[in-house]
Amino acid sequence: MSDDDVPPVILGDTPGSFPHGVLAERHPAIIRQVREAFPYDPAVRGALDALLESCADGVVPPLPEDAPDRERWRSWGLDAHAGRSWHDIPWLWAESYFYRQLLQAVGYFGDGPWQGVDPFRPFKLAELDAPETGQELAALDGLATRPADERARALLHGSLWGNRADLGFRLSDADARHRSAAPGLVADDSETLWSLLPAASGASGVLCLVADNAGRELVPDLLLAAHLLAHGRIGRVVLYVKPYPYYVSDATTADVVDALRTLTAAPGEAAAYGRRLWAAMADGSLALRVHPFAAAPSPYAEMPGDLRAEFAAATLTIMKGDLNYRRLVGDRLWPPTTPFADVTAHFPGPVVALRTLKSDVITGLSPATEKALDAAEGQRWRTAGTRALIQART
């Protein structure tokens, strides 16, 4: 694909657009919710208020000279973007840096009493404690008697649609939790996915599973991993999580532990899954991986060499969620019929995207699918969280 065929990166400078709404409405809502979730001291509350003001009508602030990751952010473009309007820089960069600034405001990286305290933890725990989580786990009991392949497909779709359990998304769309998932997918390469994980007992390959959200999305991700390991579809699963709290509900190591504790404390089949996962982490067949690039404001085309080598050596990499999709294909307004294989040609190995649609970026659709969606919903199908896809590139 030539440079002339590549659309520009998405900005948040158009009033009424989805990115503009995230910057102008979602981010201030998140600040207000975080401000009330903890009994923060006046200094932290003042820093949050300053960030709120910056989001409303200010410019991108710099990082302090003593910030531990200042040089890393400079390598990611901080010098070029600091001092400019949030709306005039690439949307992916602005979103990512907003969360870094939020952590700065609450003292996450400082030496004070709030060091290392996840500002999103109350929301994440509420997800795990919700009645819906218990209902979903109870469904595992009925699934236990089904054939292994049928269970695998059900767990795959659980992982896919679990992506709707996104707190940041729901903050900007109060009706999202009440809408049912659409029964159909806009693209379905699930057979290709299964062909990359052959049903051979004792498989020795590695699955890289790049997680998205914690809570009610992470749980089905873990259930899928447990099934693939138990039935020999893969020899080892490496679960990639964020190095620090990010995008409200993105999964960290602590969130994985919380999810495992929820499973092991549940009744019935869920507890059995939890015990198997706990044992898999103990013996290394399920491993956690944290890389600084997981929180970078950059597409995967720019990933560092060590991460590229890990994905190149994997049997398959599964990218979960909307943000990972944006980073995988590039955060650009591609024509929806742009081939998924073309925009992921940079990726060093077989890759599958499991994603519920919650932003404008989309590739790999047939012309008929795009036409039907536009006719039925206008552009709403791109961002409403009621459509999903499974896309593969071998």
mmCIF file of N, CA and C in Angstrom, residues 93-209:
data_model
loop_
_atom_site.group_PDB
_atom_site.id
_atom_site.type_symbol
_atom_site.label_atom_id
_atom_site.label_comp_id
_atom_site.label_asym_id
_atom_site.label_seq_id
_atom_site.Cartn_x
_atom_site.Cartn_y
_atom_site.Cartn_z
ATOM 1 N N TRP A 93 -2.996 9.541 20.328
ATOM 2 C CA TRP A 93 -1.981 10.111 21.214
ATOM 3 C C TRP A 93 -2.655 10.883 22.350
ATOM 4 N N ALA A 94 -3.653 11.696 22.011
ATOM 5 C CA ALA A 94 -4.331 12.504 23.018
ATOM 6 C C ALA A 94 -5.009 11.630 24.067
ATOM 7 N N GLU A 95 -5.687 10.576 23.644
ATOM 8 C CA GLU A 95 -6.343 9.679 24.594
ATOM 9 C C GLU A 95 -5.332 9.027 25.535
ATOM 10 N N SER A 96 -4.267 8.495 24.964
ATOM 11 C CA SER A 96 -3.274 7.800 25.776
ATOM 12 C C SER A 96 -2.625 8.746 26.786
ATOM 13 N N TYR A 97 -2.297 9.929 26.332
ATOM 14 C CA TYR A 97 -1.618 10.886 27.216
ATOM 15 C C TYR A 97 -2.574 11.419 28.282
ATOM 16 N N PHE A 98 -3.851 11.507 27.968
ATOM 17 C CA PHE A 98 -4.829 11.909 28.992
ATOM 18 C C PHE A 98 -4.745 10.975 30.187
ATOM 19 N N TYR A 99 -4.690 9.662 29.953
ATOM 20 C CA TYR A 99 -4.644 8.720 31.064
ATOM 21 C C TYR A 99 -3.321 8.818 31.821
ATOM 22 N N ARG A 100 -2.244 9.094 31.109
ATOM 23 C CA ARG A 100 -0.968 9.321 31.810
ATOM 24 C C ARG A 100 -1.056 10.562 32.688
ATOM 25 N N GLN A 101 -1.701 11.628 32.198
ATOM 26 C CA GLN A 101 -1.853 12.833 33.006
ATOM 27 C C GLN A 101 -2.794 12.615 34.186
ATOM 28 N N LEU A 102 -3.803 11.786 34.012
ATOM 29 C CA LEU A 102 -4.696 11.479 35.122
ATOM 30 C C LEU A 102 -3.933 10.774 36.242
ATOM 31 N N LEU A 103 -3.070 9.831 35.889
ATOM 32 C CA LEU A 103 -2.247 9.164 36.891
ATOM 33 C C LEU A 103 -1.294 10.149 37.558
ATOM 34 N N GLN A 104 -0.786 11.097 36.788
ATOM 35 C CA GLN A 104 0.071 12.132 37.360
ATOM 36 C C GLN A 104 -0.701 12.938 38.402
ATOM 37 N N ALA A 105 -1.950 13.289 38.078
ATOM 38 C CA ALA A 105 -2.753 14.119 38.973
ATOM 39 C C ALA A 105 -3.047 13.419 40.297
ATOM 40 N N VAL A 106 -3.280 12.107 40.266
ATOM 41 C CA VAL A 106 -3.633 11.396 41.504
ATOM 42 C C VAL A 106 -2.408 10.877 42.249
ATOM 43 N N GLY A 107 -1.206 11.199 41.783
ATOM 44 C CA GLY A 107 0.010 10.820 42.493
ATOM 45 C C GLY A 107 0.404 9.374 42.340
ATOM 46 N N TYR A 108 -0.039 8.734 41.266
ATOM 47 C CA TYR A 108 0.245 7.306 41.087
ATOM 48 C C TYR A 108 1.740 7.032 41.013
ATOM 49 N N PHE A 109 2.490 7.909 40.370
ATOM 50 C CA PHE A 109 3.924 7.689 40.197
ATOM 51 C C PHE A 109 4.768 8.433 41.236
ATOM 52 N N GLY A 110 4.123 9.139 42.159
ATOM 53 C CA GLY A 110 4.864 9.948 43.123
ATOM 54 C C GLY A 110 5.304 9.161 44.342
ATOM 55 N N ASP A 111 5.847 9.894 45.319
ATOM 56 C CA ASP A 111 6.334 9.276 46.551
ATOM 57 C C ASP A 111 5.328 9.384 47.697
ATOM 58 N N GLY A 112 4.165 9.945 47.429
ATOM 59 C CA GLY A 112 3.195 10.183 48.486
ATOM 60 C C GLY A 112 2.313 8.988 48.787
ATOM 61 N N PRO A 113 1.251 9.208 49.560
ATOM 62 C CA PRO A 113 0.408 8.097 50.024
ATOM 63 C C PRO A 113 -0.423 7.444 48.934
ATOM 64 N N TRP A 114 -0.593 8.098 47.774
ATOM 65 C CA TRP A 114 -1.411 7.540 46.703
ATOM 66 C C TRP A 114 -0.566 6.829 45.643
ATOM 67 N N GLN A 115 0.695 6.654 45.947
ATOM 68 C CA GLN A 115 1.578 5.964 44.997
ATOM 69 C C GLN A 115 1.060 4.546 44.728
ATOM 70 N N GLY A 116 0.901 4.203 43.460
ATOM 71 C CA GLY A 116 0.519 2.854 43.085
ATOM 72 C C GLY A 116 -0.934 2.507 43.305
ATOM 73 N N VAL A 117 -1.760 3.466 43.731
ATOM 74 C CA VAL A 117 -3.184 3.190 43.959
ATOM 75 C C VAL A 117 -3.938 3.405 42.648
ATOM 76 N N ASP A 118 -4.562 2.347 42.165
ATOM 77 C CA ASP A 118 -5.289 2.384 40.899
ATOM 78 C C ASP A 118 -6.541 3.256 41.066
ATOM 79 N N PRO A 119 -6.631 4.393 40.366
ATOM 80 C CA PRO A 119 -7.806 5.257 40.535
ATOM 81 C C PRO A 119 -9.086 4.660 39.966
ATOM 82 N N PHE A 120 -8.946 3.606 39.179
ATOM 83 C CA PHE A 120 -10.116 2.974 38.562
ATOM 84 C C PHE A 120 -10.555 1.704 39.296
ATOM 85 N N ARG A 121 -9.859 1.359 40.362
ATOM 86 C CA ARG A 121 -10.110 0.080 41.029
ATOM 87 C C ARG A 121 -11.555 -0.061 41.527
ATOM 88 N N PRO A 122 -12.166 0.966 42.112
ATOM 89 C CA PRO A 122 -13.558 0.772 42.553
ATOM 90 C C PRO A 122 -14.494 0.378 41.422
ATOM 91 N N PHE A 123 -14.280 0.941 40.243
ATOM 92 C CA PHE A 123 -15.141 0.621 39.109
ATOM 93 C C PHE A 123 -14.890 -0.806 38.628
ATOM 94 N N LYS A 124 -13.625 -1.222 38.638
ATOM 95 C CA LYS A 124 -13.288 -2.574 38.200
ATOM 96 C C LYS A 124 -13.868 -3.622 39.149
ATOM 97 N N LEU A 125 -13.737 -3.380 40.455
ATOM 98 C CA LEU A 125 -14.271 -4.341 41.425
ATOM 99 C C LEU A 125 -15.786 -4.410 41.351
ATOM 100 N N ALA A 126 -16.424 -3.269 41.094
ATOM 101 C CA ALA A 126 -17.882 -3.279 40.945
ATOM 102 C C ALA A 126 -18.302 -4.157 39.778
ATOM 103 N N GLU A 127 -17.505 -4.173 38.708
ATOM 104 C CA GLU A 127 -17.776 -5.053 37.571
ATOM 105 C C GLU A 127 -17.781 -6.512 38.008
ATOM 106 N N LEU A 128 -16.753 -6.911 38.760
ATOM 107 C CA LEU A 128 -16.644 -8.305 39.179
ATOM 108 C C LEU A 128 -17.738 -8.681 40.175
ATOM 109 N N ASP A 129 -18.188 -7.712 40.966
ATOM 110 C CA ASP A 129 -19.209 -7.990 41.979
ATOM 111 C C ASP A 129 -20.629 -7.876 41.436
ATOM 112 N N ALA A 130 -20.793 -7.458 40.197
ATOM 113 C CA ALA A 130 -22.121 -7.239 39.640
ATOM 114 C C ALA A 130 -22.876 -8.562 39.501
ATOM 115 N N PRO A 131 -24.194 -8.538 39.667
ATOM 116 C CA PRO A 131 -24.980 -9.771 39.495
ATOM 117 C C PRO A 131 -24.795 -10.406 38.126
ATOM 118 N N GLU A 132 -24.572 -9.570 37.100
ATOM 119 C CA GLU A 132 -24.392 -10.103 35.745
ATOM 120 C C GLU A 132 -23.184 -11.023 35.667
ATOM 121 N N THR A 133 -22.139 -10.719 36.438
ATOM 122 C CA THR A 133 -20.947 -11.574 36.424
ATOM 123 C C THR A 133 -21.285 -12.955 36.957
ATOM 124 N N GLY A 134 -22.022 -13.002 38.064
ATOM 125 C CA GLY A 134 -22.424 -14.292 38.615
ATOM 126 C C GLY A 134 -23.298 -15.080 37.663
ATOM 127 N N GLN A 135 -24.193 -14.394 36.968
ATOM 128 C CA GLN A 135 -25.064 -15.072 36.009
ATOM 129 C C GLN A 135 -24.258 -15.662 34.858
ATOM 130 N N GLU A 136 -23.268 -14.907 34.392
ATOM 131 C CA GLU A 136 -22.442 -15.405 33.291
ATOM 132 C C GLU A 136 -21.618 -16.608 33.727
ATOM 133 N N LEU A 137 -21.092 -16.573 34.951
ATOM 134 C CA LEU A 137 -20.304 -17.697 35.435
ATOM 135 C C LEU A 137 -21.186 -18.932 35.658
ATOM 136 N N ALA A 138 -22.420 -18.732 36.086
ATOM 137 C CA ALA A 138 -23.322 -19.860 36.291
ATOM 138 C C ALA A 138 -23.618 -20.588 34.992
ATOM 139 N N ALA A 139 -23.558 -19.860 33.876
ATOM 140 C CA ALA A 139 -23.819 -20.483 32.577
ATOM 141 C C ALA A 139 -22.776 -21.525 32.223
ATOM 142 N N LEU A 140 -21.607 -21.469 32.871
ATOM 143 C CA LEU A 140 -20.568 -22.466 32.606
ATOM 144 C C LEU A 140 -21.018 -23.863 33.010
ATOM 145 N N ASP A 141 -21.895 -23.958 33.998
ATOM 146 C CA ASP A 141 -22.367 -25.279 34.441
ATOM 147 C C ASP A 141 -23.109 -25.991 33.317
ATOM 148 N N GLY A 142 -23.957 -25.256 32.603
ATOM 149 C CA GLY A 142 -24.684 -25.864 31.495
ATOM 150 C C GLY A 142 -23.803 -26.179 30.312
ATOM 151 N N LEU A 143 -22.721 -25.413 30.174
ATOM 152 C CA LEU A 143 -21.817 -25.621 29.051
ATOM 153 C C LEU A 143 -20.923 -26.842 29.257
ATOM 154 N N ALA A 144 -20.755 -27.253 30.506
ATOM 155 C CA ALA A 144 -19.779 -28.298 30.831
ATOM 156 C C ALA A 144 -20.064 -29.620 30.143
ATOM 157 N N THR A 145 -21.326 -29.907 29.833
ATOM 158 C CA THR A 145 -21.672 -31.196 29.232
ATOM 159 C C THR A 145 -21.640 -31.175 27.709
ATOM 160 N N ARG A 146 -21.365 -30.041 27.133
ATOM 161 C CA ARG A 146 -21.351 -29.931 25.681
ATOM 162 C C ARG A 146 -20.017 -30.427 25.125
ATOM 163 N N PRO A 147 -19.954 -30.836 23.851
ATOM 164 C CA PRO A 147 -18.687 -31.263 23.251
ATOM 165 C C PRO A 147 -17.628 -30.163 23.322
ATOM 166 N N ALA A 148 -16.367 -30.568 23.330
ATOM 167 C CA ALA A 148 -15.274 -29.618 23.520
ATOM 168 C C ALA A 148 -15.268 -28.524 22.462
ATOM 169 N N ASP A 149 -15.506 -28.878 21.208
ATOM 170 C CA ASP A 149 -15.490 -27.865 20.149
ATOM 171 C C ASP A 149 -16.618 -26.853 20.334
ATOM 172 N N GLU A 150 -17.767 -27.330 20.777
ATOM 173 C CA GLU A 150 -18.886 -26.419 21.013
ATOM 174 C C GLU A 150 -18.573 -25.474 22.165
ATOM 175 N N ARG A 151 -17.929 -26.021 23.207
ATOM 176 C CA ARG A 151 -17.524 -25.162 24.323
ATOM 177 C C ARG A 151 -16.513 -24.123 23.868
ATOM 178 N N ALA A 152 -15.569 -24.536 23.032
ATOM 179 C CA ALA A 152 -14.553 -23.610 22.546
ATOM 180 C C ALA A 152 -15.184 -22.445 21.793
ATOM 181 N N ARG A 153 -16.150 -22.745 20.948
ATOM 182 C CA ARG A 153 -16.797 -21.682 20.166
ATOM 183 C C ARG A 153 -17.622 -20.769 21.071
ATOM 184 N N ALA A 154 -18.283 -21.349 22.054
ATOM 185 C CA ALA A 154 -19.049 -20.520 22.985
ATOM 186 C C ALA A 154 -18.135 -19.610 23.789
ATOM 187 N N LEU A 155 -16.999 -20.137 24.229
ATOM 188 C CA LEU A 155 -16.069 -19.324 25.007
ATOM 189 C C LEU A 155 -15.409 -18.250 24.144
ATOM 190 N N LEU A 156 -15.177 -18.556 22.865
ATOM 191 C CA LEU A 156 -14.641 -17.541 21.963
ATOM 192 C C LEU A 156 -15.615 -16.374 21.844
ATOM 193 N N HIS A 157 -16.887 -16.670 21.680
ATOM 194 C CA HIS A 157 -17.868 -15.600 21.553
ATOM 195 C C HIS A 157 -18.086 -14.882 22.878
ATOM 196 N N GLY A 158 -17.905 -15.599 23.984
ATOM 197 C CA GLY A 158 -17.939 -14.921 25.275
ATOM 198 C C GLY A 158 -16.819 -13.910 25.402
ATOM 199 N N SER A 159 -15.636 -14.299 24.953
ATOM 200 C CA SER A 159 -14.503 -13.376 24.975
ATOM 201 C C SER A 159 -14.731 -12.193 24.047
ATOM 202 N N LEU A 160 -15.284 -12.456 22.876
ATOM 203 C CA LEU A 160 -15.553 -11.391 21.908
ATOM 204 C C LEU A 160 -16.556 -10.386 22.455
ATOM 205 N N TRP A 161 -17.717 -10.865 22.882
ATOM 206 C CA TRP A 161 -18.768 -9.953 23.326
ATOM 207 C C TRP A 161 -18.514 -9.409 24.717
ATOM 208 N N GLY A 162 -17.621 -10.053 25.457
ATOM 209 C CA GLY A 162 -17.220 -9.490 26.746
ATOM 210 C C GLY A 162 -16.567 -8.138 26.592
ATOM 211 N N ASN A 163 -16.124 -7.823 25.375
ATOM 212 C CA ASN A 163 -15.495 -6.532 25.114
ATOM 213 C C ASN A 163 -16.471 -5.374 25.315
ATOM 214 N N ARG A 164 -17.772 -5.655 25.410
ATOM 215 C CA ARG A 164 -18.719 -4.579 25.706
ATOM 216 C C ARG A 164 -18.628 -4.153 27.165
ATOM 217 N N ALA A 165 -17.995 -4.961 28.020
ATOM 218 C CA ALA A 165 -17.840 -4.595 29.428
ATOM 219 C C ALA A 165 -16.693 -3.601 29.566
ATOM 220 N N ASP A 166 -16.909 -2.407 29.051
ATOM 221 C CA ASP A 166 -15.876 -1.377 28.958
ATOM 222 C C ASP A 166 -16.391 -0.141 29.694
ATOM 223 N N LEU A 167 -15.757 0.174 30.826
ATOM 224 C CA LEU A 167 -16.259 1.249 31.672
ATOM 225 C C LEU A 167 -16.143 2.608 31.007
ATOM 226 N N GLY A 168 -15.031 2.846 30.308
ATOM 227 C CA GLY A 168 -14.882 4.121 29.630
ATOM 228 C C GLY A 168 -15.946 4.322 28.570
ATOM 229 N N PHE A 169 -16.270 3.261 27.855
ATOM 230 C CA PHE A 169 -17.318 3.320 26.838
ATOM 231 C C PHE A 169 -18.660 3.641 27.479
ATOM 232 N N ARG A 170 -18.962 2.988 28.602
ATOM 233 C CA ARG A 170 -20.269 3.192 29.218
ATOM 234 C C ARG A 170 -20.391 4.575 29.843
ATOM 235 N N LEU A 171 -19.271 5.168 30.275
ATOM 236 C CA LEU A 171 -19.337 6.519 30.815
ATOM 237 C C LEU A 171 -19.812 7.518 29.770
ATOM 238 N N SER A 172 -19.493 7.280 28.517
ATOM 239 C CA SER A 172 -19.891 8.212 27.467
ATOM 240 C C SER A 172 -21.178 7.794 26.778
ATOM 241 N N ASP A 173 -21.746 6.648 27.164
ATOM 242 C CA ASP A 173 -22.969 6.149 26.539
ATOM 243 C C ASP A 173 -23.796 5.454 27.610
ATOM 244 N N ALA A 174 -24.621 6.217 28.284
ATOM 245 C CA ALA A 174 -25.339 5.695 29.444
ATOM 246 C C ALA A 174 -26.284 4.555 29.092
ATOM 247 N N ASP A 175 -26.704 4.464 27.825
ATOM 248 C CA ASP A 175 -27.635 3.410 27.428
ATOM 249 C C ASP A 175 -26.939 2.129 26.995
ATOM 250 N N ALA A 176 -25.600 2.125 26.957
ATOM 251 C CA ALA A 176 -24.876 0.986 26.399
ATOM 252 C C ALA A 176 -25.158 -0.299 27.163
ATOM 253 N N ARG A 177 -25.260 -0.211 28.485
ATOM 254 C CA ARG A 177 -25.437 -1.429 29.278
ATOM 255 C C ARG A 177 -26.801 -2.065 29.048
ATOM 256 N N HIS A 178 -27.752 -1.297 28.527
ATOM 257 C CA HIS A 178 -29.107 -1.806 28.351
ATOM 258 C C HIS A 178 -29.357 -2.381 26.958
ATOM 259 N N ARG A 179 -28.426 -2.199 26.040
ATOM 260 C CA ARG A 179 -28.641 -2.699 24.688
ATOM 261 C C ARG A 179 -28.107 -4.122 24.564
ATOM 262 N N SER A 180 -28.806 -4.952 23.861
ATOM 263 C CA SER A 180 -28.359 -6.320 23.606
ATOM 264 C C SER A 180 -27.365 -6.329 22.459
ATOM 265 N N ALA A 181 -26.435 -7.267 22.500
ATOM 266 C CA ALA A 181 -25.485 -7.409 21.405
ATOM 267 C C ALA A 181 -26.203 -7.883 20.152
ATOM 268 N N ALA A 182 -25.817 -7.322 19.012
ATOM 269 C CA ALA A 182 -26.405 -7.751 17.747
ATOM 270 C C ALA A 182 -26.044 -9.215 17.500
ATOM 271 N N PRO A 183 -26.949 -9.997 16.952
ATOM 272 C CA PRO A 183 -26.681 -11.427 16.792
ATOM 273 C C PRO A 183 -25.619 -11.714 15.744
ATOM 274 N N GLY A 184 -25.446 -10.840 14.753
ATOM 275 C CA GLY A 184 -24.509 -11.107 13.684
ATOM 276 C C GLY A 184 -23.214 -10.337 13.836
ATOM 277 N N LEU A 185 -22.184 -10.818 13.172
ATOM 278 C CA LEU A 185 -20.892 -10.144 13.141
ATOM 279 C C LEU A 185 -20.735 -9.431 11.805
ATOM 280 N N VAL A 186 -20.020 -8.330 11.796
ATOM 281 C CA VAL A 186 -19.763 -7.636 10.534
ATOM 282 C C VAL A 186 -18.667 -8.350 9.744
ATOM 283 N N ALA A 187 -17.869 -9.165 10.415
ATOM 284 C CA ALA A 187 -16.865 -10.013 9.752
ATOM 285 C C ALA A 187 -16.594 -11.198 10.674
ATOM 286 N N ASP A 188 -16.430 -12.375 10.103
ATOM 287 C CA ASP A 188 -16.260 -13.576 10.917
ATOM 288 C C ASP A 188 -15.234 -14.504 10.282
ATOM 289 N N ASP A 189 -13.999 -14.419 10.780
ATOM 290 C CA ASP A 189 -12.915 -15.302 10.338
ATOM 291 C C ASP A 189 -12.622 -16.355 11.399
ATOM 292 N N SER A 190 -13.642 -16.771 12.134
ATOM 293 C CA SER A 190 -13.399 -17.700 13.229
ATOM 294 C C SER A 190 -12.856 -19.039 12.742
ATOM 295 N N GLU A 191 -13.261 -19.481 11.557
ATOM 296 C CA GLU A 191 -12.726 -20.753 11.065
ATOM 297 C C GLU A 191 -11.224 -20.665 10.814
ATOM 298 N N THR A 192 -10.775 -19.510 10.359
ATOM 299 C CA THR A 192 -9.333 -19.320 10.197
ATOM 300 C C THR A 192 -8.636 -19.366 11.542
ATOM 301 N N LEU A 193 -9.243 -18.744 12.541
ATOM 302 C CA LEU A 193 -8.670 -18.790 13.895
ATOM 303 C C LEU A 193 -8.488 -20.233 14.343
ATOM 304 N N TRP A 194 -9.541 -21.048 14.200
ATOM 305 C CA TRP A 194 -9.434 -22.436 14.659
ATOM 306 C C TRP A 194 -8.414 -23.218 13.846
ATOM 307 N N SER A 195 -8.254 -22.886 12.575
ATOM 308 C CA SER A 195 -7.256 -23.586 11.768
ATOM 309 C C SER A 195 -5.837 -23.277 12.235
ATOM 310 N N LEU A 196 -5.658 -22.125 12.867
ATOM 311 C CA LEU A 196 -4.346 -21.751 13.395
ATOM 312 C C LEU A 196 -4.076 -22.382 14.756
ATOM 313 N N LEU A 197 -5.134 -22.919 15.382
ATOM 314 C CA LEU A 197 -5.004 -23.636 16.651
ATOM 315 C C LEU A 197 -5.545 -25.044 16.442
ATOM 316 N N PRO A 198 -4.798 -25.892 15.767
ATOM 317 C CA PRO A 198 -5.317 -27.205 15.385
ATOM 318 C C PRO A 198 -5.724 -28.031 16.599
ATOM 319 N N ALA A 199 -6.750 -28.842 16.402
ATOM 320 C CA ALA A 199 -7.275 -29.678 17.491
ATOM 321 C C ALA A 199 -6.412 -30.909 17.656
ATOM 322 N N ALA A 200 -5.187 -30.692 18.069
ATOM 323 C CA ALA A 200 -4.244 -31.798 18.261
ATOM 324 C C ALA A 200 -3.841 -31.844 19.716
ATOM 325 N N SER A 201 -4.136 -32.943 20.380
ATOM 326 C CA SER A 201 -3.823 -33.063 21.798
ATOM 327 C C SER A 201 -2.316 -32.918 22.018
ATOM 328 N N GLY A 202 -1.972 -32.119 23.012
ATOM 329 C CA GLY A 202 -0.570 -31.930 23.337
ATOM 330 C C GLY A 202 0.136 -30.910 22.483
ATOM 331 N N ALA A 203 -0.598 -29.956 21.926
ATOM 332 C CA ALA A 203 0.030 -28.913 21.116
ATOM 333 C C ALA A 203 1.072 -28.159 21.937
ATOM 334 N N SER A 204 2.140 -27.736 21.279
ATOM 335 C CA SER A 204 3.253 -27.112 21.995
ATOM 336 C C SER A 204 3.446 -25.647 21.633
ATOM 337 N N GLY A 205 2.560 -25.084 20.850
ATOM 338 C CA GLY A 205 2.733 -23.709 20.414
ATOM 339 C C GLY A 205 2.426 -22.703 21.507
ATOM 340 N N VAL A 206 2.624 -21.427 21.157
ATOM 341 C CA VAL A 206 2.404 -20.316 22.084
ATOM 342 C C VAL A 206 1.326 -19.408 21.516
ATOM 343 N N LEU A 207 0.347 -19.097 22.339
ATOM 344 C CA LEU A 207 -0.671 -18.110 22.005
ATOM 345 C C LEU A 207 -0.381 -16.833 22.771
ATOM 346 N N CYS A 208 -0.173 -15.735 22.055
ATOM 347 C CA CYS A 208 -0.068 -14.423 22.692
ATOM 348 C C CYS A 208 -1.465 -13.808 22.703
ATOM 349 N N LEU A 209 -2.001 -13.576 23.877
ATOM 350 C CA LEU A 209 -3.331 -12.995 24.032
ATOM 351 C C LEU A 209 -3.156 -11.604 24.620
#
